[in-house]
Amino acid sequence: EGKATMYGGNLNGNACGMDGTSDEFEQKYYAAIGSTNFDSGYGCGKCYQVKCTGAYGTNVDCSCDTSKSITIQALDQCPECDDSHFDFNTDVMVYFTGSSS
């Protein structure tokens, strides 16, 4: 189990140095990763299968479709994230929650 947050995304000029990715990356389901997952950049491009299992902690205002899972790609760094924390781009969060807020 882990934690997911959302950031605005950064397909051009991200910490992985993948400029121009937005032109080639059709689905645009990606996340920023941290800690040993980022691995000084060697974790860039790695794919993860993620599934929402419910709200993190006691956040009763957060809900998601627990029947959905998705494959995301690591395209950026999240310095404050540990290995069980993914900072999703907006498209991933909308996929799970139906909302971008």
GROMACS .gro file of N, CA, C and O in nm:
model
  404
    1GLU      N    1   0.083  -0.118   0.000
    1GLU     CA    2   0.000   0.000   0.000
    1GLU      C    3   0.087   0.124   0.000
    1GLU      O    4   0.200   0.121   0.045
    2GLY      N    5   0.030   0.231  -0.051
    2GLY     CA    6   0.107   0.353  -0.059
    2GLY      C    7   0.019   0.476  -0.058
    2GLY      O    8  -0.099   0.470  -0.027
    3LYS      N    9   0.079   0.584  -0.095
    3LYS     CA   10   0.014   0.714  -0.093
    3LYS      C   11   0.025   0.775  -0.233
    3LYS      O   12   0.127   0.762  -0.299
    4ALA      N   13  -0.083   0.842  -0.275
    4ALA     CA   14  -0.081   0.913  -0.403
    4ALA      C   15  -0.121   1.058  -0.380
    4ALA      O   16  -0.213   1.087  -0.305
    5THR      N   17  -0.047   1.146  -0.445
    5THR     CA   18  -0.082   1.287  -0.449
    5THR      C   19  -0.084   1.328  -0.596
    5THR      O   20  -0.055   1.246  -0.684
    6MET      N   21  -0.120   1.452  -0.623
    6MET     CA   22  -0.129   1.498  -0.761
    6MET      C   23  -0.050   1.626  -0.778
    6MET      O   24  -0.052   1.713  -0.692
    7TYR      N   25   0.020   1.633  -0.890
    7TYR     CA   26   0.085   1.759  -0.929
    7TYR      C   27   0.050   1.787  -1.074
    7TYR      O   28  -0.005   1.702  -1.143
    8GLY      N   29   0.079   1.904  -1.121
    8GLY     CA   30   0.039   1.945  -1.255
    8GLY      C   31   0.107   1.873  -1.369
    8GLY      O   32   0.066   1.882  -1.483
    9GLY      N   33   0.211   1.798  -1.339
    9GLY     CA   34   0.283   1.726  -1.443
    9GLY      C   35   0.390   1.813  -1.505
    9GLY      O   36   0.391   1.935  -1.490
   10ASN      N   37   0.483   1.749  -1.574
   10ASN     CA   38   0.594   1.821  -1.633
   10ASN      C   39   0.656   1.735  -1.743
   10ASN      O   40   0.761   1.676  -1.725
   11LEU      N   41   0.590   1.728  -1.857
   11LEU     CA   42   0.639   1.642  -1.965
   11LEU      C   43   0.761   1.700  -2.036
   11LEU      O   44   0.839   1.628  -2.096
   12ASN      N   45   0.779   1.829  -2.031
   12ASN     CA   46   0.894   1.892  -2.098
   12ASN      C   47   0.985   1.956  -1.993
   12ASN      O   48   0.944   2.044  -1.920
   13GLY      N   49   1.108   1.910  -1.987
   13GLY     CA   50   1.203   1.966  -1.893
   13GLY      C   51   1.194   1.906  -1.755
   13GLY      O   52   1.231   1.967  -1.656
   14ASN      N   53   1.145   1.784  -1.744
   14ASN     CA   54   1.132   1.717  -1.615
   14ASN      C   55   1.267   1.666  -1.565
   14ASN      O   56   1.367   1.671  -1.635
   15ALA      N   57   1.269   1.617  -1.442
   15ALA     CA   58   1.394   1.570  -1.380
   15ALA      C   59   1.453   1.449  -1.452
   15ALA      O   60   1.571   1.420  -1.436
   16CYS      N   61   1.374   1.380  -1.531
   16CYS     CA   62   1.425   1.266  -1.606
   16CYS      C   63   1.489   1.309  -1.738
   16CYS      O   64   1.546   1.226  -1.809
   17GLY      N   65   1.478   1.436  -1.772
   17GLY     CA   66   1.541   1.486  -1.894
   17GLY      C   67   1.476   1.438  -2.022
   17GLY      O   68   1.540   1.427  -2.125
   18MET      N   69   1.348   1.406  -2.015
   18MET     CA   70   1.278   1.353  -2.131
   18MET      C   71   1.203   1.464  -2.204
   18MET      O   72   1.081   1.463  -2.216
   19ASP      N   73   1.274   1.563  -2.254
   19ASP     CA   74   1.212   1.671  -2.331
   19ASP      C   75   1.145   1.614  -2.456
   19ASP      O   76   1.197   1.525  -2.520
   20GLY      N   77   1.028   1.668  -2.489
   20GLY     CA   78   0.956   1.623  -2.607
   20GLY      C   79   0.870   1.501  -2.584
   20GLY      O   80   0.807   1.450  -2.675
   21THR      N   81   0.867   1.451  -2.461
   21THR     CA   82   0.788   1.331  -2.431
   21THR      C   83   0.642   1.350  -2.465
   21THR      O   84   0.575   1.257  -2.510
   22SER      N   85   0.590   1.471  -2.447
   22SER     CA   86   0.447   1.494  -2.469
   22SER      C   87   0.406   1.463  -2.613
   22SER      O   88   0.291   1.431  -2.640
   23ASP      N   89   0.500   1.472  -2.707
   23ASP     CA   90   0.469   1.442  -2.846
   23ASP      C   91   0.460   1.292  -2.873
   23ASP      O   92   0.397   1.250  -2.968
   24GLU      N   93   0.524   1.211  -2.791
   24GLU     CA   94   0.533   1.067  -2.815
   24GLU      C   95   0.453   0.983  -2.716
   24GLU      O   96   0.426   0.867  -2.742
   25PHE      N   97   0.417   1.040  -2.604
   25PHE     CA   98   0.356   0.965  -2.494
   25PHE      C   99   0.204   0.980  -2.499
   25PHE      O  100   0.146   1.069  -2.442
   26GLU      N  101   0.139   0.890  -2.574
   26GLU     CA  102  -0.003   0.904  -2.607
   26GLU      C  103  -0.095   0.905  -2.486
   26GLU      O  104  -0.182   0.989  -2.474
   27GLN      N  105  -0.081   0.811  -2.394
   27GLN     CA  106  -0.175   0.800  -2.282
   27GLN      C  107  -0.157   0.908  -2.177
   27GLN      O  108  -0.249   0.946  -2.112
   28LYS      N  109  -0.036   0.954  -2.160
   28LYS     CA  110  -0.004   1.059  -2.063
   28LYS      C  111  -0.040   1.021  -1.919
   28LYS      O  112  -0.078   1.105  -1.840
   29TYR      N  113  -0.031   0.894  -1.885
   29TYR     CA  114  -0.049   0.849  -1.747
   29TYR      C  115   0.090   0.830  -1.686
   29TYR      O  116   0.160   0.734  -1.717
   30TYR      N  117   0.131   0.924  -1.601
   30TYR     CA  118   0.265   0.916  -1.545
   30TYR      C  119   0.267   0.974  -1.405
   30TYR      O  120   0.168   1.030  -1.357
   31ALA      N  121   0.382   0.959  -1.342
   31ALA     CA  122   0.397   1.008  -1.205
   31ALA      C  123   0.541   1.051  -1.181
   31ALA      O  124   0.632   1.011  -1.253
   32ALA      N  125   0.557   1.131  -1.077
   32ALA     CA  126   0.690   1.161  -1.025
   32ALA      C  127   0.715   1.062  -0.911
   32ALA      O  128   0.623   1.027  -0.837
   33ILE      N  129   0.838   1.016  -0.902
   33ILE     CA  130   0.875   0.918  -0.799
   33ILE      C  131   0.991   0.973  -0.717
   33ILE      O  132   1.058   1.067  -0.756
   34GLY      N  133   1.014   0.913  -0.603
   34GLY     CA  134   1.121   0.959  -0.517
   34GLY      C  135   1.199   0.846  -0.455
   34GLY      O  136   1.182   0.729  -0.489
   35SER      N  137   1.284   0.884  -0.364
   35SER     CA  138   1.364   0.793  -0.284
   35SER      C  139   1.441   0.695  -0.373
   35SER      O  140   1.493   0.733  -0.477
   36THR      N  141   1.448   0.569  -0.334
   36THR     CA  142   1.525   0.472  -0.412
   36THR      C  143   1.457   0.436  -0.543
   36THR      O  144   1.522   0.383  -0.633
   37ASN      N  145   1.326   0.463  -0.556
   37ASN     CA  146   1.261   0.440  -0.686
   37ASN      C  147   1.322   0.530  -0.793
   37ASN      O  148   1.343   0.488  -0.906
   38PHE      N  149   1.350   0.656  -0.758
   38PHE     CA  150   1.411   0.749  -0.855
   38PHE      C  151   1.555   0.707  -0.885
   38PHE      O  152   1.599   0.716  -1.000
   39ASP      N  153   1.628   0.665  -0.784
   39ASP     CA  154   1.761   0.605  -0.801
   39ASP      C  155   1.854   0.692  -0.886
   39ASP      O  156   1.910   0.644  -0.986
   40SER      N  157   1.867   0.818  -0.849
   40SER     CA  158   1.954   0.912  -0.920
   40SER      C  159   1.921   0.921  -1.069
   40SER      O  160   2.008   0.947  -1.153
   41GLY      N  161   1.796   0.896  -1.105
   41GLY     CA  162   1.752   0.904  -1.245
   41GLY      C  163   1.742   0.770  -1.315
   41GLY      O  164   1.679   0.761  -1.420
   42TYR      N  165   1.801   0.666  -1.257
   42TYR     CA  166   1.794   0.534  -1.321
   42TYR      C  167   1.653   0.475  -1.317
   42TYR      O  168   1.623   0.381  -1.392
   43GLY      N  169   1.566   0.528  -1.232
   43GLY     CA  170   1.427   0.482  -1.227
   43GLY      C  171   1.338   0.547  -1.331
   43GLY      O  172   1.222   0.509  -1.346
   44CYS      N  173   1.391   0.644  -1.403
   44CYS     CA  174   1.314   0.712  -1.507
   44CYS      C  175   1.273   0.614  -1.617
   44CYS      O  176   1.353   0.533  -1.662
   45GLY      N  177   1.148   0.622  -1.656
   45GLY     CA  178   1.095   0.535  -1.761
   45GLY      C  179   1.038   0.405  -1.710
   45GLY      O  180   0.970   0.334  -1.784
   46LYS      N  181   1.062   0.372  -1.585
   46LYS     CA  182   1.010   0.248  -1.528
   46LYS      C  183   0.857   0.256  -1.519
   46LYS      O  184   0.801   0.362  -1.493
   47CYS      N  185   0.791   0.144  -1.539
   47CYS     CA  186   0.645   0.140  -1.531
   47CYS      C  187   0.600   0.073  -1.402
   47CYS      O  188   0.667  -0.018  -1.352
   48TYR      N  189   0.486   0.118  -1.352
   48TYR     CA  190   0.427   0.066  -1.229
   48TYR      C  191   0.279   0.040  -1.252
   48TYR      O  192   0.211   0.121  -1.313
   49GLN      N  193   0.231  -0.073  -1.203
   49GLN     CA  194   0.088  -0.102  -1.202
   49GLN      C  195   0.033  -0.052  -1.069
   49GLN      O  196   0.080  -0.095  -0.964
   50VAL      N  197  -0.061   0.041  -1.073
   50VAL     CA  198  -0.116   0.098  -0.950
   50VAL      C  199  -0.267   0.079  -0.946
   50VAL      O  200  -0.334   0.074  -1.049
   51LYS      N  201  -0.318   0.068  -0.824
   51LYS     CA  202  -0.462   0.050  -0.801
   51LYS      C  203  -0.500   0.133  -0.680
   51LYS      O  204  -0.428   0.134  -0.580
   52CYS      N  205  -0.611   0.200  -0.689
   52CYS     CA  206  -0.660   0.278  -0.575
   52CYS      C  207  -0.736   0.183  -0.481
   52CYS      O  208  -0.823   0.108  -0.524
   53THR      N  209  -0.699   0.187  -0.355
   53THR     CA  210  -0.765   0.101  -0.257
   53THR      C  211  -0.849   0.180  -0.158
   53THR      O  212  -0.904   0.124  -0.065
   54GLY      N  213  -0.858   0.311  -0.177
   54GLY     CA  214  -0.937   0.396  -0.087
   54GLY      C  215  -0.857   0.516  -0.041
   54GLY      O  216  -0.743   0.536  -0.080
   55ALA      N  217  -0.920   0.594   0.043
   55ALA     CA  218  -0.858   0.717   0.093
   55ALA      C  219  -0.735   0.685   0.177
   55ALA      O  220  -0.730   0.584   0.247
   56TYR      N  221  -0.636   0.774   0.172
   56TYR     CA  222  -0.515   0.760   0.251
   56TYR      C  223  -0.540   0.819   0.389
   56TYR      O  224  -0.585   0.933   0.402
   57GLY      N  225  -0.514   0.745   0.492
   57GLY     CA  226  -0.532   0.796   0.629
   57GLY      C  227  -0.677   0.823   0.660
   57GLY      O  228  -0.765   0.743   0.629
   58THR      N  229  -0.702   0.939   0.717
   58THR     CA  230  -0.838   0.973   0.760
   58THR      C  231  -0.903   1.077   0.670
   58THR      O  232  -0.993   1.149   0.711
   59ASN      N  233  -0.860   1.086   0.545
   59ASN     CA  234  -0.914   1.184   0.452
   59ASN      C  235  -1.048   1.135   0.397
   59ASN      O  236  -1.055   1.072   0.292
   60VAL      N  237  -1.155   1.166   0.468
   60VAL     CA  238  -1.287   1.116   0.430
   60VAL      C  239  -1.342   1.186   0.306
   60VAL      O  240  -1.439   1.139   0.246
   61ASP      N  241  -1.283   1.298   0.267
   61ASP     CA  242  -1.330   1.370   0.148
   61ASP      C  243  -1.272   1.314   0.019
   61ASP      O  244  -1.307   1.359  -0.089
   62CYS      N  245  -1.186   1.215   0.030
   62CYS     CA  246  -1.122   1.157  -0.087
   62CYS      C  247  -1.184   1.021  -0.116
   62CYS      O  248  -1.199   0.938  -0.028
   63SER      N  249  -1.219   0.999  -0.242
   63SER     CA  250  -1.270   0.868  -0.280
   63SER      C  251  -1.221   0.835  -0.421
   63SER      O  252  -1.184   0.924  -0.498
   64CYS      N  253  -1.222   0.708  -0.451
   64CYS     CA  254  -1.177   0.665  -0.583
   64CYS      C  255  -1.252   0.539  -0.622
   64CYS      O  256  -1.316   0.475  -0.540
   65ASP      N  257  -1.240   0.503  -0.748
   65ASP     CA  258  -1.299   0.380  -0.799
   65ASP      C  259  -1.202   0.266  -0.771
   65ASP      O  260  -1.100   0.252  -0.839
   66THR      N  261  -1.232   0.186  -0.669
   66THR     CA  262  -1.141   0.080  -0.628
   66THR      C  263  -1.136  -0.039  -0.725
   66THR      O  264  -1.056  -0.129  -0.706
   67SER      N  265  -1.221  -0.036  -0.828
   67SER     CA  266  -1.217  -0.144  -0.927
   67SER      C  267  -1.115  -0.117  -1.037
   67SER      O  268  -1.086  -0.204  -1.117
   68LYS      N  269  -1.061   0.005  -1.040
   68LYS     CA  270  -0.970   0.042  -1.148
   68LYS      C  271  -0.824   0.023  -1.110
   68LYS      O  272  -0.783   0.045  -0.997
   69SER      N  273  -0.745  -0.016  -1.209
   69SER     CA  274  -0.599  -0.016  -1.197
   69SER      C  275  -0.545   0.039  -1.329
   69SER      O  276  -0.615   0.041  -1.430
   70ILE      N  277  -0.420   0.082  -1.326
   70ILE     CA  278  -0.363   0.145  -1.444
   70ILE      C  279  -0.211   0.128  -1.440
   70ILE      O  280  -0.152   0.115  -1.333
   71THR      N  281  -0.149   0.128  -1.556
   71THR     CA  282  -0.004   0.128  -1.565
   71THR      C  283   0.042   0.271  -1.588
   71THR      O  284  -0.006   0.338  -1.681
   72ILE      N  285   0.132   0.317  -1.502
   72ILE     CA  286   0.188   0.452  -1.515
   72ILE      C  287   0.337   0.442  -1.540
   72ILE      O  288   0.398   0.338  -1.512
   73GLN      N  289   0.394   0.549  -1.591
   73GLN     CA  290   0.538   0.551  -1.615
   73GLN      C  291   0.601   0.662  -1.530
   73GLN      O  292   0.543   0.770  -1.514
   74ALA      N  293   0.718   0.635  -1.477
   74ALA     CA  294   0.791   0.733  -1.398
   74ALA      C  295   0.863   0.829  -1.492
   74ALA      O  296   0.950   0.787  -1.568
   75LEU      N  297   0.822   0.957  -1.489
   75LEU     CA  298   0.881   1.055  -1.580
   75LEU      C  299   0.936   1.179  -1.509
   75LEU      O  300   0.981   1.272  -1.574
   76ASP      N  301   0.931   1.181  -1.376
   76ASP     CA  302   0.977   1.298  -1.304
   76ASP      C  303   1.019   1.258  -1.164
   76ASP      O  304   0.990   1.147  -1.120
   77GLN      N  305   1.083   1.350  -1.093
   77GLN     CA  306   1.127   1.324  -0.956
   77GLN      C  307   1.036   1.397  -0.858
   77GLN      O  308   0.997   1.510  -0.880
   78CYS      N  309   1.006   1.330  -0.749
   78CYS     CA  310   0.933   1.387  -0.637
   78CYS      C  311   1.027   1.378  -0.516
   78CYS      O  312   1.035   1.274  -0.452
   79PRO      N  313   1.099   1.486  -0.486
   79PRO     CA  314   1.199   1.480  -0.379
   79PRO      C  315   1.142   1.442  -0.242
   79PRO      O  316   1.210   1.379  -0.162
   80GLU      N  317   1.018   1.480  -0.214
   80GLU     CA  318   0.960   1.452  -0.083
   80GLU      C  319   0.889   1.316  -0.077
   80GLU      O  320   0.837   1.277   0.027
   81CYS      N  321   0.887   1.242  -0.188
   81CYS     CA  322   0.818   1.113  -0.192
   81CYS      C  323   0.910   1.000  -0.145
   81CYS      O  324   1.027   0.994  -0.183
   82ASP      N  325   0.853   0.907  -0.067
   82ASP     CA  326   0.926   0.785  -0.035
   82ASP      C  327   0.889   0.679  -0.138
   82ASP      O  328   0.815   0.706  -0.233
   83ASP      N  329   0.936   0.557  -0.120
   83ASP     CA  330   0.913   0.452  -0.220
   83ASP      C  331   0.767   0.412  -0.237
   83ASP      O  332   0.732   0.354  -0.339
   84SER      N  333   0.683   0.439  -0.142
   84SER     CA  334   0.542   0.400  -0.152
   84SER      C  335   0.453   0.520  -0.184
   84SER      O  336   0.332   0.514  -0.168
   85HIS      N  337   0.512   0.630  -0.230
   85HIS     CA  338   0.438   0.753  -0.260
   85HIS      C  339   0.460   0.790  -0.406
   85HIS      O  340   0.572   0.809  -0.450
   86PHE      N  341   0.351   0.799  -0.481
   86PHE     CA  342   0.357   0.842  -0.620
   86PHE      C  343   0.287   0.977  -0.632
   86PHE      O  344   0.178   0.997  -0.578
   87ASP      N  345   0.348   1.069  -0.702
   87ASP     CA  346   0.290   1.200  -0.728
   87ASP      C  347   0.235   1.198  -0.870
   87ASP      O  348   0.308   1.221  -0.967
   88PHE      N  349   0.105   1.164  -0.884
   88PHE     CA  350   0.043   1.145  -1.015
   88PHE      C  351   0.026   1.277  -1.090
   88PHE      O  352   0.001   1.381  -1.031
   89ASN      N  353   0.030   1.268  -1.223
   89ASN     CA  354  -0.012   1.383  -1.302
   89ASN      C  355  -0.165   1.387  -1.300
   89ASN      O  356  -0.232   1.293  -1.254
   90THR      N  357  -0.221   1.496  -1.347
   90THR     CA  358  -0.366   1.518  -1.339
   90THR      C  359  -0.445   1.406  -1.407
   90THR      O  360  -0.548   1.362  -1.355
   91ASP      N  361  -0.399   1.358  -1.523
   91ASP     CA  362  -0.474   1.255  -1.597
   91ASP      C  363  -0.493   1.127  -1.516
   91ASP      O  364  -0.598   1.063  -1.522
   92VAL      N  365  -0.392   1.088  -1.438
   92VAL     CA  366  -0.403   0.967  -1.355
   92VAL      C  367  -0.504   0.991  -1.244
   92VAL      O  368  -0.590   0.904  -1.216
   93MET      N  369  -0.498   1.105  -1.179
   93MET     CA  370  -0.591   1.132  -1.069
   93MET      C  371  -0.735   1.138  -1.119
   93MET      O  372  -0.825   1.085  -1.054
   94VAL      N  373  -0.756   1.199  -1.236
   94VAL     CA  374  -0.891   1.202  -1.294
   94VAL      C  375  -0.938   1.061  -1.326
   94VAL      O  376  -1.054   1.026  -1.303
   95TYR      N  377  -0.848   0.976  -1.376
   95TYR     CA  378  -0.883   0.837  -1.405
   95TYR      C  379  -0.938   0.766  -1.281
   95TYR      O  380  -1.039   0.694  -1.289
   96PHE      N  381  -0.874   0.786  -1.168
   96PHE     CA  382  -0.916   0.719  -1.045
   96PHE      C  383  -1.033   0.786  -0.973
   96PHE      O  384  -1.117   0.719  -0.915
   97THR      N  385  -1.036   0.918  -0.973
   97THR     CA  386  -1.135   0.988  -0.890
   97THR      C  387  -1.246   1.057  -0.968
   97THR      O  388  -1.346   1.095  -0.911
   98GLY      N  389  -1.223   1.080  -1.097
   98GLY     CA  390  -1.320   1.152  -1.177
   98GLY      C  391  -1.310   1.303  -1.162
   98GLY      O  392  -1.390   1.377  -1.214
   99SER      N  393  -1.209   1.349  -1.089
   99SER     CA  394  -1.194   1.492  -1.062
   99SER      C  395  -1.048   1.533  -1.064
   99SER      O  396  -0.959   1.453  -1.030
  100SER      N  397  -1.022   1.657  -1.099
  100SER     CA  398  -0.885   1.709  -1.098
  100SER      C  399  -0.862   1.804  -0.981
  100SER      O  400  -0.768   1.882  -0.980
  101SER      N  401  -0.949   1.797  -0.882
  101SER     CA  402  -0.930   1.885  -0.765
  101SER      C  403  -0.931   1.805  -0.635
  101SER      O  404  -0.964   1.691  -0.631
   0.00000   0.00000   0.00000
